[in-house]
Coordinates of N, CA, C and O in Angstrom, one line a residue:
M1 N 82.4 79.4 85.9 CA 82.7 79.8 86.7 C 83.3 80.6 86.1 O 83.9 80.8 84.7
S2 N 83.6 81.9 86.7 CA 84.6 83.3 86.2 C 85.7 83.5 86.7 O 85.8 83.2 87.8
N3 N 86.3 84.1 86.2 CA 88.0 85.1 86.5 C 87.3 86.7 86.7 O 86.8 87.5 85.0
L4 N 87.6 87.3 87.4 CA 87.6 88.9 87.9 C 88.3 89.4 88.6 O 89.0 89.1 88.5
I5 N 88.5 90.4 87.8 CA 89.4 91.7 88.2 C 88.2 92.3 88.9 O 87.7 93.3 88.4
C6 N 88.6 92.8 90.3 CA 87.4 93.2 91.3 C 88.2 95.0 91.8 O 89.0 94.5 91.8
Y7 N 87.7 96.2 91.8 CA 87.8 97.3 92.1 C 87.0 97.8 93.3 O 85.5 97.6 92.9
S8 N 87.1 98.5 93.8 CA 86.4 99.6 95.1 C 85.5 100.9 95.3 O 87.9 101.3 94.6
L9 N 85.8 101.3 94.0 CA 85.4 102.6 93.5 C 84.5 103.5 94.7 O 83.4 103.7 95.3
D10 N 85.5 104.3 94.9 CA 84.9 105.1 96.0 C 84.6 106.4 95.1 O 84.5 106.8 94.4
Q11 N 84.7 107.7 96.2 CA 83.8 109.1 95.3 C 85.1 109.9 95.2 O 84.4 110.3 93.9
N12 N 86.1 109.3 95.0 CA 86.8 110.4 94.2 C 87.1 109.5 93.0 O 88.6 110.2 92.3
S13 N 86.9 108.4 92.7 CA 87.5 107.6 91.5 C 87.4 108.0 90.6 O 87.9 108.3 88.6
I14 N 86.5 109.0 90.3 CA 86.0 110.3 89.0 C 86.6 110.8 88.4 O 87.0 111.2 87.9
R15 N 87.8 111.7 89.1 CA 88.9 111.7 89.2 C 90.0 110.6 88.3 O 90.8 111.5 87.7
Y16 N 90.1 109.3 88.5 CA 90.4 108.8 87.7 C 90.1 107.8 86.7 O 90.5 107.1 86.0
L17 N 89.0 108.4 86.3 CA 88.6 108.0 85.0 C 88.6 107.9 83.5 O 88.8 106.6 83.0
E18 N 89.7 108.7 83.3 CA 90.3 108.1 82.1 C 91.2 107.1 81.9 O 91.4 106.1 81.0
I19 N 91.6 106.6 83.5 CA 93.1 105.6 83.6 C 92.3 104.0 83.7 O 92.4 103.3 83.0
I20 N 90.7 104.7 84.4 CA 89.7 103.3 84.6 C 89.0 102.6 83.2 O 89.5 101.2 82.4
K21 N 88.4 103.8 82.4 CA 88.7 103.1 80.9 C 89.7 103.0 80.2 O 89.7 101.9 80.0
Y22 N 90.8 103.1 80.6 CA 91.8 102.5 79.9 C 92.1 100.6 80.7 O 92.1 100.2 79.3
N23 N 92.2 100.5 81.7 CA 92.5 99.9 82.2 C 91.2 98.7 81.3 O 91.4 97.4 81.3
I24 N 89.9 99.0 81.4 CA 88.8 98.4 81.0 C 89.0 97.8 79.8 O 88.8 97.0 79.2
N25 N 89.7 98.6 78.8 CA 90.2 98.2 77.1 C 91.3 97.5 77.3 O 91.4 96.8 76.6
F26 N 91.9 97.9 77.8 CA 93.1 97.0 78.3 C 93.3 95.5 78.8 O 93.1 94.2 78.0
I27 N 92.4 95.5 79.9 CA 92.0 94.2 79.6 C 91.1 93.8 78.8 O 91.5 91.8 78.8
S28 N 90.2 93.6 78.3 CA 89.2 92.9 77.8 C 90.2 93.0 76.2 O 89.9 91.9 75.3
F29 N 91.2 93.7 76.0 CA 91.8 93.1 74.9 C 92.9 92.2 75.2 O 92.9 91.0 74.7
F30 N 93.7 92.1 76.0 CA 94.6 90.9 77.1 C 94.0 89.6 77.3 O 94.5 88.8 77.4
I31 N 92.9 90.1 78.1 CA 92.4 89.0 78.8 C 91.0 88.6 78.9 O 90.3 89.3 79.8
P32 N 90.7 88.9 77.6 CA 89.1 89.1 77.1 C 88.4 88.1 78.3 O 87.4 88.2 77.8
K33 N 88.4 87.2 78.4 CA 87.7 86.0 79.2 C 87.5 86.6 80.5 O 86.8 86.1 81.2
W34 N 87.9 87.2 81.2 CA 87.9 88.2 82.1 C 87.3 89.6 82.3 O 87.5 90.1 81.9
K35 N 86.0 88.9 83.2 CA 85.2 90.3 83.7 C 85.7 90.9 84.2 O 87.0 90.7 85.5
I36 N 85.8 92.4 84.4 CA 85.8 93.6 85.3 C 84.4 93.7 86.0 O 83.1 94.2 85.3
R37 N 84.3 94.5 87.3 CA 83.8 94.3 88.4 C 84.0 95.1 89.5 O 85.1 95.8 90.5
F38 N 83.4 96.3 89.2 CA 83.6 97.7 90.1 C 82.3 97.6 91.2 O 81.1 97.6 91.2
Y39 N 83.2 97.8 93.0 CA 82.0 97.7 93.8 C 82.0 99.3 93.6 O 83.1 99.8 94.2
L40 N 80.6 100.1 93.9 CA 80.8 101.2 94.6 C 79.6 101.5 95.6 O 78.5 100.7 95.4
K41 N 79.2 102.6 95.9 CA 77.8 103.2 96.4 C 76.9 103.9 95.4 O 77.2 104.0 94.2
S42 N 76.0 103.5 96.2 CA 75.1 103.7 94.6 C 75.0 105.6 94.5 O 74.2 105.7 93.1
D43 N 75.0 106.1 95.1 CA 75.1 107.2 94.7 C 76.8 108.0 94.4 O 75.9 108.9 93.9
N44 N 77.2 106.6 93.6 CA 78.6 107.8 92.7 C 78.5 108.1 91.6 O 78.2 106.8 90.7
R45 N 78.7 109.2 91.6 CA 78.9 109.5 89.7 C 78.9 109.0 88.7 O 78.4 109.1 87.7
I46 N 79.9 108.1 89.2 CA 81.2 107.2 88.1 C 79.9 106.4 87.2 O 80.4 105.9 86.5
K47 N 78.9 105.1 88.2 CA 78.6 104.2 87.8 C 77.3 105.0 86.2 O 78.0 104.0 85.1
N48 N 77.5 106.6 85.7 CA 76.8 106.7 84.5 C 78.1 106.3 83.7 O 77.9 106.4 82.5
E49 N 79.1 106.8 83.3 CA 80.4 106.0 82.9 C 80.7 104.6 83.1 O 81.4 104.7 82.0
L50 N 80.4 103.8 83.2 CA 81.2 102.7 83.2 C 79.8 101.7 82.4 O 80.3 100.6 82.7
S51 N 78.6 102.1 82.5 CA 77.4 101.3 82.1 C 77.6 101.1 81.0 O 76.5 99.7 81.2
N52 N 78.6 101.6 80.2 CA 78.6 101.3 78.8 C 79.1 99.6 78.0 O 79.3 99.5 77.3
F53 N 79.8 99.6 79.3 CA 80.8 98.5 78.6 C 81.0 97.3 78.7 O 80.1 96.8 79.7
K54 N 80.5 97.0 77.5 CA 80.4 95.1 77.8 C 81.1 94.0 79.0 O 80.3 92.5 79.9
N55 N 82.4 94.5 79.3 CA 83.3 93.7 80.6 C 83.0 93.7 81.2 O 83.9 93.4 82.2
C56 N 82.3 94.4 82.2 CA 81.6 95.3 83.0 C 80.8 95.1 83.8 O 79.6 94.4 83.4
E57 N 81.2 94.8 85.5 CA 79.4 94.6 86.1 C 79.4 95.3 87.4 O 80.5 96.3 87.9
L58 N 78.3 96.3 87.3 CA 78.8 97.2 88.4 C 77.7 96.7 89.6 O 76.6 96.3 89.4
F59 N 78.4 96.4 91.1 CA 77.8 95.6 92.6 C 78.1 96.9 93.1 O 78.8 97.5 93.4
F60 N 76.5 97.5 93.8 CA 76.4 98.3 94.6 C 76.8 97.5 96.2 O 75.7 97.0 96.6
F61 N 77.2 98.7 96.5 CA 77.1 98.1 98.3 C 77.1 99.5 98.6 O 78.1 100.7 99.1
D62 N 76.3 99.7 99.5 CA 75.7 100.5 100.4 C 75.9 100.3 102.1 O 75.7 101.1 102.5
Y63 N 76.9 99.1 102.8 CA 77.2 99.1 103.7 C 78.8 98.9 104.0 O 79.1 98.2 103.9
G64 N 78.5 99.7 104.8 CA 80.1 99.6 105.5 C 81.6 100.2 104.8 O 81.0 100.9 103.7
S65 N 83.0 100.2 105.4 CA 83.3 100.2 104.2 C 83.7 99.7 102.6 O 83.7 99.0 102.7
I66 N 83.8 101.0 101.5 CA 83.5 100.8 100.5 C 85.0 100.0 100.0 O 85.3 99.3 99.1
N67 N 86.1 100.8 100.4 CA 87.7 99.9 100.1 C 87.7 98.4 100.2 O 88.2 98.5 99.5
F68 N 86.6 97.9 101.1 CA 87.3 96.8 101.1 C 86.2 95.4 100.6 O 86.5 94.7 100.3
S69 N 85.2 96.3 99.8 CA 84.5 95.5 99.1 C 85.1 94.9 97.9 O 84.2 93.4 97.7
K70 N 85.9 94.9 97.6 CA 86.5 94.8 96.0 C 87.2 92.9 97.1 O 87.5 92.4 95.9
F71 N 87.3 92.7 97.7 CA 87.5 91.3 98.1 C 85.9 90.4 98.2 O 85.3 89.3 98.8
L72 N 84.5 91.5 98.2 CA 83.7 90.0 98.8 C 83.4 88.9 97.9 O 82.4 88.2 97.2
A73 N 83.8 88.8 96.6 CA 83.9 87.5 94.7 C 84.6 86.2 96.1 O 83.9 85.7 95.5
I74 N 85.1 86.4 97.3 CA 85.9 85.6 98.0 C 84.6 84.8 98.7 O 84.7 83.8 98.8
S75 N 83.2 85.5 98.6 CA 82.4 84.3 98.9 C 81.4 84.3 98.1 O 80.3 83.3 98.2
E76 N 82.2 83.7 96.9 CA 81.1 83.6 95.5 C 82.0 81.9 95.6 O 81.7 82.4 93.8
K77 N 82.1 81.3 96.1 CA 82.9 80.5 95.6 C 82.3 78.8 94.5 O 83.3 78.5 93.1
S78 N 81.2 79.2 94.3 CA 80.0 78.5 93.5 C 80.5 79.1 92.4 O 80.2 78.7 91.1
K79 N 80.5 80.9 91.7 CA 80.4 81.5 90.7 C 81.7 81.8 90.6 O 82.1 81.4 88.8
V80 N 82.6 82.4 91.3 CA 84.3 83.2 90.5 C 85.3 82.2 91.0 O 85.4 81.4 92.2
E81 N 85.7 81.7 90.2 CA 87.5 80.4 90.4 C 88.2 81.2 90.5 O 88.6 81.0 92.1
R82 N 88.9 82.6 90.2 CA 89.6 83.1 90.8 C 89.1 84.8 90.8 O 88.7 85.0 89.8
F83 N 89.6 85.6 91.8 CA 90.0 87.1 91.5 C 90.7 87.5 91.4 O 91.8 87.4 92.4
L84 N 90.9 88.8 90.7 CA 92.3 90.0 91.9 C 91.6 91.1 92.2 O 90.4 92.0 91.5
V85 N 92.7 91.7 92.8 CA 91.8 93.0 93.4 C 92.9 93.9 93.1 O 93.9 93.5 93.2
R86 N 92.2 95.0 92.5 CA 92.9 96.2 91.6 C 92.8 97.2 92.6 O 91.4 97.5 92.5
N87 N 93.8 98.0 92.7 CA 93.4 99.4 92.8 C 93.5 100.3 91.5 O 93.8 100.0 90.7
Y88 N 92.0 101.4 91.5 CA 91.6 101.9 90.7 C 93.0 103.8 90.0 O 92.6 103.7 88.6
K89 N 93.1 103.9 90.4 CA 94.0 104.6 90.8 C 95.5 104.4 89.3 O 95.9 105.4 89.1
Y90 N 95.7 102.9 89.3 CA 97.2 102.8 88.7 C 96.5 102.6 87.6 O 96.2 101.3 87.0
Y91 N 97.7 102.3 85.8 CA 97.1 101.2 84.8 C 98.1 100.2 85.0 O 98.3 99.3 85.0
F92 N 97.0 99.4 84.1 CA 97.2 97.8 84.1 C 98.0 98.1 83.0 O 98.3 98.9 81.9
N93 N 99.5 97.0 83.1 CA 100.4 96.9 82.2 C 100.5 95.3 81.5 O 100.5 94.5 81.8
I94 N 101.3 95.2 80.6 CA 101.7 93.6 80.2 C 102.1 93.1 81.3 O 102.6 91.6 81.0
L95 N 103.6 93.9 81.6 CA 104.2 93.2 82.4 C 103.0 91.9 84.0 O 103.1 90.9 84.5
E96 N 102.0 92.6 83.9 CA 101.2 92.6 84.9 C 100.4 91.5 84.4 O 100.5 90.6 85.3
I97 N 99.9 91.0 83.3 CA 99.1 90.5 82.1 C 100.0 88.8 81.8 O 99.3 88.0 82.5
N98 N 101.8 89.4 82.3 CA 102.6 88.3 82.3 C 102.3 87.3 83.5 O 102.3 85.8 83.3
M99 N 102.8 88.1 84.0 CA 102.1 87.4 85.7 C 101.6 86.7 86.6 O 101.3 85.8 87.0
I100 N 100.3 87.5 86.1 CA 98.7 86.8 85.9 C 99.1 85.3 85.3 O 98.1 84.7 86.1
K101 N 99.3 85.0 84.1 CA 99.1 83.6 83.1 C 99.9 83.0 84.4 O 100.3 81.4 84.3
K102 N 101.7 83.3 84.4 CA 102.3 82.7 85.2 C 101.4 81.7 86.8 O 102.4 81.3 87.0
W103 N 100.7 82.7 87.6 CA 99.6 82.4 88.7 C 99.4 81.5 88.1 O 99.1 80.8 89.4
I104 N 98.1 82.0 87.0 CA 97.2 80.9 86.7 C 98.3 79.4 86.5 O 97.4 78.2 87.3
D105 N 98.8 79.5 85.8 CA 99.5 78.1 85.4 C 100.5 77.5 86.9 O 100.4 76.3 86.8
S106 N 100.6 78.2 87.6 CA 101.1 77.9 88.9 C 100.3 77.0 89.9 O 100.3 76.4 91.2
N107 N 98.5 77.5 89.7 CA 97.8 77.0 90.6 C 98.1 77.5 92.1 O 97.7 76.6 92.9
K108 N 98.6 78.3 92.6 CA 98.9 78.5 93.4 C 97.1 79.1 94.6 O 96.5 80.1 93.7
L109 N 97.6 79.9 95.7 CA 96.0 80.0 96.5 C 96.4 82.1 95.9 O 95.1 82.3 96.3
F110 N 97.7 82.0 96.1 CA 97.6 84.3 96.3 C 98.5 84.5 95.9 O 99.4 83.2 95.0
H111 N 98.8 85.5 95.4 CA 99.4 86.0 94.0 C 99.4 88.1 94.4 O 98.4 88.4 94.7
L112 N 100.5 87.7 95.0 CA 100.6 89.3 95.5 C 101.9 90.2 94.2 O 103.0 89.5 94.0
I113 N 101.3 91.3 93.5 CA 102.2 91.8 92.7 C 102.4 93.1 93.2 O 101.9 94.1 93.7
S114 N 103.7 94.0 93.5 CA 104.3 94.9 94.7 C 105.6 95.3 93.7 O 106.2 94.8 94.0
T115 N 105.6 97.1 93.9 CA 106.4 97.5 93.3 C 107.7 98.2 93.9 O 108.4 97.9 94.1
N116 N 106.6 98.1 95.6 CA 107.4 98.6 96.7 C 108.4 97.6 97.3 O 107.7 96.8 97.7
D117 N 109.6 97.3 97.3 CA 110.3 96.5 98.0 C 109.8 96.0 99.3 O 110.4 95.0 99.5
K118 N 109.8 96.9 100.0 CA 108.6 96.2 101.2 C 107.5 96.3 101.5 O 106.3 95.7 102.8
L119 N 106.7 95.6 100.3 CA 105.8 95.4 100.2 C 104.1 95.8 101.0 O 103.6 95.7 101.5
L120 N 104.8 97.6 101.0 CA 104.0 98.6 102.2 C 102.3 98.8 101.1 O 101.5 99.3 101.9
Q121 N 103.2 98.7 100.5 CA 101.5 98.6 98.8 C 101.6 98.0 97.8 O 102.4 97.7 97.3
Y122 N 100.5 97.0 97.6 CA 100.4 96.4 96.5 C 99.9 97.0 95.7 O 99.5 97.7 95.2
D123 N 100.5 96.3 94.8 CA 99.8 96.7 93.1 C 98.7 96.3 92.6 O 97.3 95.6 92.0
L124 N 98.3 94.7 93.2 CA 97.5 93.7 92.3 C 97.6 92.9 93.6 O 99.0 91.7 93.9
I125 N 96.3 91.6 93.7 CA 96.6 90.9 94.3 C 95.3 89.7 94.1 O 94.5 89.7 93.1
G126 N 95.8 88.4 93.9 CA 95.4 87.6 93.0 C 94.6 86.6 94.3 O 95.9 86.2 94.6
I127 N 93.8 85.8 93.9 CA 93.2 85.4 95.5 C 92.8 83.8 93.9 O 91.4 84.3 93.3
N128 N 92.7 82.1 94.5 CA 92.1 81.0 93.7 C 90.8 80.8 94.3 O 91.4 80.2 95.8
N129 N 90.2 81.2 94.0 CA 88.8 80.5 94.7 C 88.8 79.3 94.8 O 88.2 78.6 96.1
L130 N 88.6 78.7 94.0 CA 88.4 77.4 93.1 C 89.2 76.1 94.6 O 89.1 75.4 95.3
E131 N 90.5 76.7 94.5 CA 90.9 76.3 95.6 C 91.2 76.3 96.9 O 91.9 75.9 97.7
L132 N 90.7 77.5 97.2 CA 90.7 77.8 98.5 C 89.3 76.9 98.7 O 89.2 75.9 100.0
D133 N 88.6 76.6 97.8 CA 87.4 75.7 98.8 C 87.6 74.6 98.1 O 87.2 73.2 99.3
R134 N 88.9 74.1 97.6 CA 88.4 72.2 97.6 C 89.7 72.3 98.5 O 90.0 71.1 99.6
Q135 N 91.1 73.0 99.1 CA 91.8 72.4 100.7 C 90.6 72.8 101.9 O 91.3 73.5 102.9
K136 N 89.2 73.8 101.5 CA 88.8 73.9 103.1 C 88.8 75.2 103.2 O 89.2 75.4 104.8
I137 N 89.7 75.9 103.0 CA 90.3 77.2 103.9 C 89.2 78.5 103.9 O 88.6 78.5 102.6
S138 N 88.7 78.9 104.6 CA 87.6 80.0 104.7 C 88.4 81.1 105.1 O 89.6 81.7 105.9
I139 N 88.0 82.6 104.2 CA 88.2 84.0 104.7 C 87.0 84.3 105.2 O 86.4 85.0 104.4
H140 N 87.4 85.2 106.3 CA 86.4 86.3 107.2 C 86.5 87.3 107.4 O 87.5 87.2 107.6
F141 N 86.0 88.7 106.7 CA 85.2 89.9 106.6 C 84.6 91.1 107.4 O 83.7 90.2 107.3
N142 N 85.7 91.2 108.1 CA 83.5 92.8 109.1 C 84.0 94.0 108.7 O 84.8 94.1 108.5
F143 N 82.8 94.1 107.7 CA 82.3 94.7 106.6 C 81.9 95.7 108.0 O 82.4 97.0 106.8
N144 N 81.8 95.8 109.1 CA 81.6 97.1 109.9 C 83.3 97.9 109.9 O 82.3 98.8 110.4
R145 N 84.3 97.4 110.1 CA 85.4 98.1 110.2 C 86.2 98.5 108.6 O 85.8 98.3 107.9
N146 N 86.6 99.6 109.3 CA 86.9 100.6 107.6 C 88.1 99.8 107.7 O 89.3 100.4 108.5
Y147 N 88.7 99.5 106.7 CA 90.0 98.4 106.3 C 91.1 99.9 105.3 O 91.6 99.3 104.8
E148 N 89.9 100.5 105.7 CA 91.0 102.2 104.3 C 92.5 101.8 104.4 O 92.9 101.5 103.3
G149 N 93.2 101.7 105.8 CA 94.7 101.8 105.4 C 95.1 100.9 105.8 O 96.3 101.1 105.0
I150 N 94.6 99.6 105.5 CA 95.3 98.3 105.1 C 95.1 98.1 103.5 O 95.8 97.3 102.9
C151 N 94.2 98.2 102.9 CA 93.9 98.2 101.4 C 94.3 98.6 100.6 O 95.0 98.9 99.5
D152 N 94.1 100.6 100.5 CA 94.9 101.1 99.6 C 95.6 102.0 100.3 O 96.0 102.8 100.5

């Protein structure tokens, strides 16, 4: 089973390429057993910039809202033990790495990091897929709906 950090990359993501590359290298150094998965439309030009990184997977999602596709790993309970959902516009940092490790040790279902005291915008969301499956909890998303205002 794998651990993933998931990003949804829209057409504007190319403007944040340096941050995205930094995060790829940062994650591979500090939590090397985690993979990074990028969900993107097949016509997104950033795909060529990311295809050479070893710890990355590109998943093409041409159906529905791309912004919510970063939650698709929730449907892979037999393959994905836990996953994190991240916004591509922000740098990863060591504080988040330490919080991720504490979350894993806690065995809690969900994890939320937000620098906004009203939790209006998250920085990182973690979901323990393995524990959701053990407790027979299922979450369903309607990918026809545009969740952009909720997710990003």
